[in-house]
Amino acid sequence: MKKTVFLFFVTGIISLTGCSKKKLDLSEKATDSISICLRLAYQDATPYQDRLLYNEKAFRLIMDKKNDSVQRLNLSEVANRYFNLNEMDKFHEISRILLKKSIAGKDSLRMALAYSNIGEYYMGGIGNADSSFAYYKKAEKLYRKLNKKINLATTYINIAILQNKINDYIGSEHSAIKALEELNGTSEKYKVYEAYNIIAITANMQRDYKRCLEYHNKALQVANSNKLPKEFHPIAGTFNNIGTVFQDEKNYKKAIEYYEKALKETDLFIDKPTTYAIFLGNLGYSKFCANDYSDLPALFYKSLKISDSLSYYPESILARTRLSEYYFKVKDTAKAKKYAVEALNLSRESKLDKSLLFSLSQAAAVDDKKASDYREEYITLSDSIHLEERKMQNKFARIEFETDEIVLEKDKAIGQKWTILWIAISAFLSGVLFYAYRMQRSKQRELVLLQSQQKADEEIYQLILDQQQKFDEGREKEKKRIAKELHDGIMNRLASIRFNLFVLENRTDPETIKHCIGQIEQIQEVEKEVKDIAHDLSHDTFSPKKDYEELLRSLALEVANAASLKISLWFSKSIKWETINAVVKMHIYRILQESLHNIKKHAAAKEVSINIAQESELLHIEIKDDGVGFDAEAHSSGLGIGNIQSRAEEMNGSSEITSSSAGTVVRIKIPI
């Protein structure tokens, strides 16, 4: 009868913190520190119960803290300590707390770690394999999103082990290959070793011994060329697995050779006593199959003793089954039945179904009376196990499908969001471009309008200048006429009167005096004529300076008469208007015109003062009224105020408009 030998999975537990060899202060004050409690809980030298107490104390101290990244990190370390202490229920409890706090804190990395821990907790029995698989898939999703390659590879390795347990060998190999893909380029050689080991084992279970040996040799090469953790004994583990391949091929001589190599490794019994017991049993069974009884049944008994002392039931049951087979072979039926029944009872008590199958098969072989009952139970149990495995495989497939479907739906939703986003961005950019185009067109129109307005202003000013020139020509003509009148009329008459009065120098008789008195009437007529000329003559000399100022006074007078305003206009005598550019004077005229128009229309003012002064190379204009005022910020974009500001800017000047309920002040500074 062929026996299936338990294969050796290397599943190392890597702590989040290293073991400190530093001597620690064990006082109450020192142990209040979370970090010290965690260190003490991790040290193998600390008694087991003390390690539990330190870990519990660390947990209480941690829970008094707020939910932040430090608290969640410390909680993950507490969970790790409970795992190392084999306190799986506490490990599960702390992992659940960690998960809850990670979700609340939106900590994806700790969420993934908590999912992995819970998956590890449910990994123990086949009945919980679907729960374990579901949590590992959740962890996988988060690790992939976070691009945590090593964590993702570890998750794939654990999923591969789960799939192997339910005889999903193709799925197991696929998961191990995905782990290798994530590990490519990393320094995590031990995990590479684990992945090779799993691929080899799945190949062995499918009777593909060539491929199995290929990957065991790859694992052995990794173990030999890299410093892997010695406490896990990877080389010994690979020797055992290669021995199992040769045992399945019935090459017992080679199998014995590799089992003996595995057992020779230093400190194997100290570091991993259960593994040592498995190796002893495997060596003994290969010798039994090779009809080499030199060390039998001692090897089986030694394996049994170690397994029983550690309550490692799978190997305890297998050792009893092999002893039963051995004694049946050497014709000791009583002992054969004894160990078969012990194996059967222990299988039932420990609820290890696959071990129970081996026990039932061996019991049927050694007990003819109950053989039919055992075989019937064997068939029923075997069918039940296979059915459960198929159900579990279906559950795994459903979880995988649902996870992939969720990912696809999420990707689809993300794709839709991106599509909507791109459409929105495109629409926004189109709107921006259209707005920019409209603004550009508007600016172009505004520029054309400003150019047209400037041209019109220049033309108007030129007309004013032309009018002024004509006025000057008329004035000059009038001056010439007056000069002619004075010269030809008054001067001649005065000369005649002067000549007639010269006679008084020589003659003073009454007749002469009477004649001269008549000249007084002539003088009065000349006086009247001078008065008439003076009446027609302007009192102002109409210099170019006073011409522009008169233009501004005319504007002020026109507005004052139209709006019943009292307008005072003052000019600094130092201003030389004839030196100021015509365009600047046109802008000043328009600013005063716009300001007075605004006052007339909106201010309800009674008095307006306009002061124009020159300081150094700056012309200061102040227009002040006593009206009701307005909100300068709210109306800053109004056309009237905007025109004033734009005209000031065109002259490289500045404008300031302040307003209150007591009135408005417009101040303009223009470089000249």
XYZ file of C-alpha atoms in Angstrom:
672
model
C 0.000 0.000 0.000
C 1.402 3.388 -1.036
C 1.700 6.007 1.633
C 1.599 9.758 0.951
C 4.453 11.343 2.859
C 3.832 14.807 4.285
C 5.928 17.284 2.394
C 7.878 20.026 4.059
C 6.637 23.609 3.623
C 9.049 26.278 4.735
C 6.889 29.107 6.074
C 9.120 31.531 7.920
C 7.671 34.173 10.208
C 9.583 37.418 9.890
C 9.285 39.753 12.841
C 8.784 43.453 12.368
C 11.550 44.253 14.845
C 14.865 42.561 15.529
C 15.682 40.767 18.758
C 17.812 43.006 20.926
C 20.578 41.352 22.939
C 21.041 44.495 25.005
C 20.589 44.085 28.743
C 17.301 45.731 29.702
C 16.139 47.489 32.842
C 13.283 45.399 34.221
C 12.072 47.983 36.715
C 8.432 49.115 36.718
C 9.470 52.517 35.386
C 11.333 51.016 32.449
C 8.594 48.596 31.492
C 6.143 51.477 31.204
C 7.804 52.105 27.864
C 5.941 50.464 25.006
C 9.126 49.732 23.093
C 10.748 48.006 26.077
C 7.654 45.886 26.724
C 7.649 44.814 23.090
C 11.342 43.920 23.234
C 10.873 41.827 26.353
C 7.889 40.081 24.785
C 10.059 39.197 21.778
C 13.096 37.813 23.612
C 13.326 34.029 23.676
C 15.295 34.267 26.920
C 12.276 35.767 28.705
C 9.964 33.136 30.279
C 6.862 32.382 28.218
C 4.326 33.724 30.768
C 6.391 36.874 31.275
C 6.460 37.434 27.516
C 2.666 37.208 27.465
C 2.416 39.708 30.346
C 4.803 42.163 28.685
C 2.874 41.934 25.420
C -0.433 42.503 27.238
C 1.045 45.513 29.040
C 2.336 46.935 25.755
C -1.164 46.497 24.290
C -2.787 48.400 27.194
C -0.284 51.254 26.871
C -0.827 51.417 23.116
C -4.617 51.533 23.443
C -4.310 54.624 25.664
C -2.794 56.499 22.724
C -4.641 58.215 19.896
C -5.291 56.426 16.619
C -2.316 57.451 14.504
C 0.362 55.731 12.419
C 2.539 55.073 15.489
C -0.301 53.391 17.386
C -1.144 51.200 14.395
C 2.519 50.236 13.923
C 2.756 49.220 17.583
C -0.498 47.236 17.347
C 0.931 45.295 14.401
C 3.987 44.464 16.529
C 1.778 43.257 19.401
C -0.058 40.991 16.942
C 3.296 39.704 15.686
C 4.391 38.861 19.256
C 1.212 36.853 19.840
C 1.838 34.972 16.582
C 5.382 34.117 17.677
C 4.004 32.946 21.046
C 1.446 30.768 19.188
C -1.416 32.660 20.852
C -3.494 32.572 17.693
C -6.777 33.768 19.216
C -5.054 36.857 20.657
C -3.238 37.289 17.344
C -6.639 37.289 15.618
C -8.179 39.678 18.170
C -5.388 42.272 17.876
C -5.435 41.975 14.078
C -9.168 42.767 14.080
C -8.534 45.862 16.236
C -5.707 46.875 13.902
C -8.031 46.481 10.912
C -10.738 48.648 12.489
C -8.294 51.426 13.380
C -6.597 51.251 9.973
C -9.937 51.655 8.202
C -10.785 54.628 10.458
C -7.358 56.154 9.797
C -7.451 55.353 6.044
C -4.130 53.544 6.472
C -4.002 51.205 3.455
C -0.691 49.575 4.405
C -1.847 48.566 7.914
C -5.216 47.489 6.500
C -3.380 45.128 4.149
C -1.257 43.819 7.030
C -4.380 43.211 9.145
C -6.043 41.349 6.257
C -2.893 39.204 5.891
C -2.886 38.442 9.625
C -6.542 37.373 9.599
C -5.847 35.256 6.511
C -2.971 33.628 8.429
C -5.308 32.938 11.364
C -7.864 31.137 9.173
C -5.164 29.244 7.274
C -4.966 26.416 9.822
C -7.820 24.151 8.705
C -9.423 23.325 5.385
C -12.833 24.365 6.731
C -11.680 27.982 7.005
C -9.622 28.018 3.820
C -12.181 30.147 1.964
C -12.103 32.798 4.715
C -8.317 32.764 4.644
C -8.323 33.057 0.848
C -10.816 35.961 0.919
C -8.693 37.965 3.379
C -5.515 37.267 1.443
C -7.227 38.520 -1.734
C -8.148 41.751 0.071
C -4.537 42.114 1.184
C -3.340 41.367 -2.361
C -5.532 44.133 -3.777
C -4.132 46.742 -1.364
C -0.501 45.639 -1.696
C -0.801 45.817 -5.491
C -2.289 49.309 -5.236
C 0.527 50.399 -2.896
C 3.142 48.701 -5.137
C 4.515 46.749 -2.151
C 6.186 43.995 -4.156
C 7.619 41.958 -1.275
C 4.361 42.017 0.712
C 2.470 41.108 -2.453
C 4.841 38.206 -3.134
C 4.368 36.921 0.444
C 0.598 37.066 -0.044
C 0.870 35.084 -3.290
C 2.990 32.452 -1.504
C 0.366 32.061 1.238
C -2.406 31.833 -1.369
C -0.369 29.150 -3.184
C -0.112 27.125 0.050
C -3.881 27.410 0.539
C -4.538 26.266 -3.017
C -2.206 23.308 -2.535
C -4.146 22.269 0.562
C -7.370 21.922 -1.437
C -5.532 20.085 -4.264
C -5.771 23.093 -6.630
C -2.265 22.422 -7.899
C -2.532 24.482 -11.093
C -3.780 27.500 -9.137
C -1.061 26.971 -6.524
C 1.681 26.927 -9.141
C 0.219 30.007 -10.841
C 0.246 31.937 -7.543
C 3.841 30.885 -6.836
C 4.898 32.079 -10.301
C 3.216 35.447 -9.640
C 5.214 35.641 -6.398
C 8.434 35.073 -8.352
C 7.485 37.841 -10.789
C 7.066 40.290 -7.901
C 10.340 39.149 -6.309
C 12.346 39.663 -9.488
C 15.088 42.187 -8.789
C 14.599 42.150 -4.999
C 16.952 40.854 -2.319
C 14.290 38.611 -0.723
C 15.980 35.320 -1.647
C 14.249 33.346 1.093
C 10.867 34.102 -0.465
C 12.257 33.094 -3.868
C 13.273 29.824 -2.190
C 9.728 29.379 -0.839
C 8.171 30.010 -4.264
C 10.463 27.447 -5.943
C 9.637 24.975 -3.169
C 5.873 25.372 -3.737
C 6.180 24.918 -7.522
C 8.227 21.751 -6.929
C 5.669 20.345 -4.463
C 2.714 21.023 -6.796
C 4.617 19.270 -9.605
C 5.242 16.286 -7.295
C 1.542 16.059 -6.394
C 0.798 15.915 -10.142
C 3.432 13.168 -10.591
C 5.585 15.476 -12.741
C 8.775 14.323 -11.032
C 11.155 15.813 -13.597
C 9.733 19.319 -13.146
C 9.568 18.733 -9.401
C 13.304 17.938 -9.176
C 14.092 20.906 -11.451
C 12.510 23.376 -9.022
C 13.843 21.637 -5.909
C 17.326 22.023 -7.377
C 16.597 25.714 -8.082
C 15.520 26.095 -4.451
C 18.680 24.290 -3.314
C 20.818 26.593 -5.474
C 19.210 29.668 -3.868
C 19.718 28.170 -0.399
C 23.395 27.382 -1.077
C 24.307 30.703 -2.723
C 22.560 33.036 -0.294
C 22.674 33.517 3.437
C 19.139 32.404 4.241
C 17.936 32.295 7.875
C 19.649 29.258 9.423
C 16.885 28.708 11.959
C 14.534 27.726 9.104
C 17.024 25.112 7.772
C 16.137 25.587 4.089
C 18.860 23.239 2.807
C 17.677 20.400 5.053
C 14.101 21.073 3.967
C 15.049 20.799 0.295
C 17.002 17.572 0.898
C 13.873 16.122 2.560
C 11.676 17.183 -0.369
C 14.062 15.700 -2.942
C 14.090 12.499 -0.872
C 10.273 12.442 -1.015
C 10.380 12.718 -4.837
C 12.699 9.708 -5.057
C 10.519 7.840 -2.553
C 7.454 8.433 -4.734
C 9.467 7.189 -7.731
C 10.336 4.078 -5.642
C 14.030 4.974 -5.869
C 14.448 4.251 -2.164
C 18.252 4.219 -2.219
C 18.337 7.838 -3.421
C 15.537 8.785 -1.044
C 17.486 7.378 1.937
C 20.599 9.289 0.799
C 18.778 12.669 0.816
C 16.883 12.009 4.071
C 20.182 11.202 5.789
C 21.687 14.453 4.395
C 18.738 16.380 5.814
C 19.094 14.800 9.263
C 22.816 15.616 9.448
C 22.204 19.382 9.521
C 23.456 21.051 12.708
C 20.912 22.201 15.324
C 17.958 20.874 13.308
C 16.514 19.049 16.323
C 16.980 22.133 18.564
C 15.512 24.666 16.124
C 12.745 22.566 14.543
C 12.009 19.380 16.529
C 8.753 18.615 14.679
C 10.600 18.852 11.357
C 13.266 16.538 12.740
C 10.534 14.024 13.667
C 9.107 14.196 10.111
C 12.556 13.547 8.612
C 13.068 10.526 10.895
C 9.709 9.082 9.851
C 10.438 9.660 6.156
C 13.864 7.982 6.446
C 12.348 5.052 8.323
C 9.579 4.593 5.753
C 12.035 4.608 2.805
C 14.124 1.961 4.584
C 10.956 -0.039 5.256
C 9.990 0.112 1.561
C 13.562 -0.901 0.614
C 13.321 -3.904 3.002
C 16.175 -2.457 5.048
C 15.101 -3.076 8.658
C 18.478 -2.249 10.241
C 17.172 0.876 12.066
C 13.537 -0.218 12.305
C 11.304 0.183 14.150
C 13.621 2.523 16.142
C 13.265 5.396 13.658
C 9.448 5.195 13.871
C 9.497 5.109 17.672
C 11.897 8.049 17.845
C 9.662 10.074 15.518
C 6.609 9.057 17.565
C 8.205 10.085 20.864
C 9.144 13.564 19.613
C 5.734 14.128 17.988
C 3.798 12.997 21.072
C 5.897 15.209 23.358
C 5.086 18.225 21.191
C 1.452 17.184 20.549
C 2.169 17.321 16.830
C -0.716 15.087 15.788
C -0.134 14.705 12.020
C 3.269 13.057 12.556
C 2.088 11.173 15.677
C -0.702 9.566 13.618
C 1.621 8.847 10.679
C 4.245 7.261 12.965
C 1.596 4.920 14.446
C 0.305 4.068 10.963
C 3.840 3.196 9.832
C 4.474 1.132 12.963
C 1.259 -0.776 12.255
C 2.403 -1.351 8.689
C 5.848 -2.443 9.880
C 4.517 -4.920 12.458
C 1.991 -6.283 9.978
C 4.891 -6.914 7.570
C 6.910 -8.773 10.250
C 3.807 -10.835 11.177
C 3.197 -9.224 14.585
C -0.564 -8.810 14.051
C -1.345 -7.783 17.618
C 0.986 -4.776 17.530
C -0.115 -4.000 13.998
C -3.761 -3.777 15.150
C -2.759 -1.875 18.314
C -0.999 0.942 16.440
C -3.665 1.001 13.726
C -6.397 1.544 16.338
C -4.294 4.203 18.126
C -3.778 6.038 14.851
C -7.497 5.745 14.100
C -8.586 7.092 17.491
C -6.057 9.944 17.459
C -7.190 10.929 13.951
C -10.801 11.114 15.127
C -9.874 13.087 18.270
C -7.728 15.611 16.403
C -10.276 15.863 13.547
C -7.589 15.475 10.901
C -9.543 14.006 7.996
C -6.613 13.181 5.727
C -4.800 11.477 8.587
C -8.034 9.571 9.290
C -8.008 8.293 5.689
C -4.528 6.790 6.175
C -5.591 5.319 9.504
C -8.746 3.722 8.032
C -6.763 2.273 5.141
C -4.204 0.724 7.508
C -6.880 -0.515 9.934
C -8.696 -2.262 7.063
C -5.414 -3.907 6.020
C -4.662 -5.396 9.471
C -8.191 -6.241 10.735
C -10.076 -8.566 8.388
C -13.201 -8.637 10.568
C -13.751 -4.886 10.434
C -12.139 -4.353 7.058
C -15.440 -3.844 5.215
C -16.622 -1.261 7.774
C -13.324 0.588 7.591
C -13.347 0.549 3.789
C -16.917 1.831 3.692
C -16.029 4.633 6.104
C -12.903 5.302 4.049
C -14.919 5.673 0.848
C -17.494 7.911 2.540
C -14.814 10.101 4.090
C -12.777 10.223 0.881
C -15.841 11.291 -1.105
C -16.632 13.879 1.560
C -13.090 15.257 1.474
C -13.065 15.419 -2.312
C -16.485 17.077 -2.301
C -15.290 19.583 0.288
C -12.167 20.245 -1.762
C -14.257 20.810 -4.903
C -16.572 23.120 -2.960
C -13.579 24.977 -1.623
C -12.056 25.205 -5.098
C -15.361 26.631 -6.344
C -15.395 29.105 -3.462
C -11.843 30.135 -4.304
C -12.829 30.559 -7.947
C -15.895 32.584 -6.946
C -13.852 34.804 -4.620
C -11.250 35.223 -7.370
C -13.972 36.025 -9.901
C -15.749 38.456 -7.591
C -12.461 40.133 -6.740
C -11.545 40.403 -10.423
C -15.070 41.603 -11.208
C -14.831 44.262 -8.509
C -11.435 45.296 -9.869
C -12.870 45.410 -13.405
C -15.873 47.414 -12.237
C -13.588 49.726 -10.327
C -11.299 50.061 -13.349
C -14.372 50.675 -15.498
C -15.644 53.284 -13.040
C -12.201 54.874 -12.942
C -12.139 54.785 -16.747
C -15.535 56.456 -16.871
C -14.381 59.056 -14.368
C -11.278 59.699 -16.471
C -13.466 59.971 -19.582
C -15.761 62.428 -17.830
C -12.730 64.284 -16.516
C -11.167 64.515 -19.979
C -14.485 65.655 -21.441
C -14.780 68.241 -18.668
C -11.172 69.336 -19.197
C -11.710 69.497 -22.959
C -14.903 71.501 -22.477
C -13.136 73.755 -19.992
C -10.164 74.269 -22.302
C -12.530 74.905 -25.216
C -14.358 77.422 -23.054
C -11.074 79.021 -22.030
C -9.909 79.177 -25.652
C -13.261 80.592 -26.760
C -13.158 83.103 -23.902
C -9.566 83.993 -24.761
C -10.582 84.390 -28.406
C -13.514 86.615 -27.430
C -11.311 88.600 -25.067
C -8.701 88.990 -27.781
C -11.356 90.155 -30.223
C -12.740 92.475 -27.559
C -9.280 93.854 -26.843
C -8.698 94.328 -30.544
C -12.012 96.177 -30.860
C -11.172 98.183 -27.747
C -7.757 98.997 -29.198
C -9.345 100.075 -32.477
C -11.858 102.142 -30.500
C -9.086 103.725 -28.422
C -7.097 104.460 -31.549
C -10.189 105.953 -33.164
C -10.921 107.965 -30.023
C -7.323 109.138 -29.840
C -7.470 110.131 -33.487
C -10.766 111.919 -32.870
C -9.262 113.676 -29.840
C -6.310 114.771 -31.919
C -8.614 115.982 -34.670
C -10.788 117.845 -32.156
C -7.754 119.415 -30.575
C -6.435 120.301 -34.004
C -9.784 121.945 -34.739
C -9.486 123.832 -31.460
C -5.982 124.881 -32.445
C -7.219 125.880 -35.898
C -10.028 127.841 -34.306
C -7.553 129.413 -31.933
C -5.294 130.233 -34.860
C -8.177 131.912 -36.642
C -8.977 133.729 -33.427
C -5.358 134.829 -33.207
C -5.445 135.949 -36.818
C -8.627 137.919 -36.124
C -7.093 139.397 -33.016
C -3.941 140.363 -34.933
C -6.073 141.932 -37.651
C -8.026 143.820 -35.017
C -4.811 145.026 -33.416
C -3.614 146.293 -36.762
C -6.953 148.024 -37.322
C -6.759 149.668 -33.879
C -3.154 150.628 -34.493
C -4.217 152.135 -37.792
C -7.084 153.954 -36.112
C -4.749 155.269 -33.444
C -2.127 156.246 -35.956
C -4.288 157.611 -38.719
C -7.063 159.156 -36.658
C -6.228 159.890 -33.076
C -2.515 160.536 -33.527
C -3.179 162.952 -36.391
C -5.863 164.808 -34.469
C -3.676 164.967 -31.367
C -0.839 166.325 -33.518
C -3.184 168.943 -34.949
C -4.406 169.920 -31.473
C -0.803 170.025 -30.226
C 0.123 172.260 -33.173
C -2.833 174.593 -32.524
C -1.899 174.910 -28.864
C 1.724 175.793 -29.631
C 0.537 179.359 -30.376
C 0.067 179.908 -26.649
C 3.832 179.934 -26.302
C 3.984 183.195 -28.253
C 0.561 184.782 -27.806
C -1.631 184.995 -24.743
C -4.194 187.543 -25.866
C -7.886 186.827 -25.231
C -8.626 186.027 -28.838
C -5.859 183.450 -28.958
C -6.951 181.953 -25.645
C -10.527 181.763 -26.899
C -9.298 180.000 -30.010
C -7.302 177.471 -27.938
C -10.202 176.768 -25.594
C -12.038 175.474 -28.655
C -9.326 172.797 -28.945
C -10.490 171.371 -25.597
C -13.642 170.134 -27.308
C -11.383 168.471 -29.881
C -9.470 166.803 -27.027
C -12.766 165.537 -25.544
C -13.721 164.100 -28.925
C -10.332 162.319 -29.079
C -10.907 161.071 -25.551
C -14.292 159.702 -26.600
C -12.742 158.077 -29.651
C -10.037 156.464 -27.460
C -12.728 155.184 -25.140
C -14.567 153.647 -28.076
C -11.402 151.892 -29.237
C -10.632 150.761 -25.693
C -14.145 149.389 -25.365
C -13.571 147.170 -28.411
C -10.133 146.098 -27.192
C -9.972 143.082 -24.838
C -8.363 143.702 -21.497
C -6.541 140.305 -21.822
C -3.571 140.037 -24.102
C -4.612 136.453 -25.072
C -1.192 134.886 -24.793
C -0.900 131.172 -25.784
C -0.773 130.341 -22.104
C -3.966 132.193 -21.350
C -5.638 130.760 -24.457
C -5.525 127.157 -23.061
C -6.467 128.301 -19.595
C -9.371 130.274 -21.096
C -10.429 127.073 -22.895
C -10.571 125.253 -19.552
C -12.357 128.232 -17.933
C -14.913 128.179 -20.723
C -15.515 124.470 -20.059
C -15.933 125.123 -16.329
C -18.232 128.098 -16.956
C -20.360 126.093 -19.375
C -20.874 123.272 -16.812
C -21.410 125.758 -13.969
C -24.184 127.529 -15.871
C -25.815 124.263 -16.967
C -25.773 122.623 -13.509
C -26.048 125.674 -11.217
C -22.645 124.868 -9.719
C -20.093 127.147 -8.161
C -16.805 126.162 -9.821
C -13.475 127.665 -8.823
C -10.563 127.082 -11.202
C -6.972 127.829 -10.140
C -3.755 127.524 -12.180
C -0.169 127.637 -10.995
C 1.630 130.575 -12.655
C 4.686 128.396 -13.238
C 2.918 126.204 -15.798
C 4.228 126.750 -19.331
C 1.354 125.435 -21.421
C 3.139 126.201 -24.669
C 5.772 123.549 -23.828
C 3.247 120.824 -23.037
C 2.370 118.248 -25.710
C -0.958 118.816 -27.446
C -2.091 115.221 -26.752
C -1.453 115.713 -23.030
C -3.483 118.938 -23.045
C -6.261 117.120 -24.888
C -6.304 114.371 -22.219
C -6.385 116.987 -19.427
C -9.297 118.704 -21.118
C -11.157 115.373 -21.439
C -10.429 114.421 -17.811
C -11.884 117.735 -16.587
C -14.815 117.334 -18.962
C -15.508 113.731 -17.738
C -15.101 114.692 -14.077
C -17.441 117.699 -14.344
C -19.939 115.582 -16.270
C -19.907 112.940 -13.481
C -20.331 115.644 -10.811
C -23.218 117.232 -12.684
C -24.934 113.862 -13.268
C -24.328 111.953 -10.019
C -22.815 114.020 -7.205
C -25.625 116.476 -6.309
C -22.793 118.881 -5.438
C -22.975 122.637 -4.876
C -19.325 123.618 -5.081
C -16.413 122.302 -7.134
C -12.776 123.326 -6.910
C -10.218 122.554 -9.627
C -6.537 123.137 -8.882
C -3.791 122.611 -11.462
C -0.238 123.043 -10.205
C 3.275 122.157 -11.314
C 5.902 120.699 -8.985
C 9.234 119.982 -10.589
C 8.421 117.814 -13.632
C 4.988 116.701 -12.422
C 1.644 118.310 -13.160
C -0.824 117.887 -10.262
C -4.544 118.091 -10.962
C -7.084 117.974 -8.125
C -10.857 118.017 -8.727
C -12.861 118.193 -5.504
C -16.627 118.397 -4.917
C -18.930 118.491 -1.880
C -21.425 115.957 -3.290
C -22.900 112.746 -1.880
C -19.947 110.572 -2.939
C -20.001 106.967 -4.213
C -18.378 103.518 -3.653
C -15.069 103.952 -5.453
C -14.255 100.176 -5.502
C -17.713 99.138 -6.700
C -17.670 101.694 -9.554
C -13.970 101.386 -10.397
C -14.786 99.564 -13.626
C -17.418 102.154 -14.706
C -16.846 103.751 -18.090
C -16.427 107.332 -16.779
C -13.931 106.468 -14.041
C -12.279 103.946 -16.345
C -11.776 106.649 -18.971
C -10.162 108.963 -16.423
C -7.818 106.177 -15.278
C -6.964 105.027 -18.811
C -6.201 108.625 -19.938
C -3.904 109.070 -16.935
C -2.133 105.793 -17.805
C -1.750 106.828 -21.459
C 0.129 109.934 -20.229
C 2.333 107.635 -18.052
C 0.655 109.233 -15.080
C -1.338 107.990 -12.116
C -4.844 108.560 -10.827
C -6.374 108.343 -7.366
C -10.089 108.614 -6.655
C -11.370 108.797 -3.086
C -14.984 109.270 -2.137
C -17.060 109.576 1.008
C -20.397 111.012 2.041
C -18.657 114.424 2.276
C -17.678 114.405 -1.390
C -15.243 113.059 -3.971
C -11.621 113.940 -4.748
C -9.904 113.045 -8.027
C -6.114 113.431 -8.042
C -4.049 113.096 -11.217
C -0.246 113.181 -11.510
C 1.227 113.638 -15.004
C 4.936 113.755 -15.914
C 5.729 116.698 -18.240
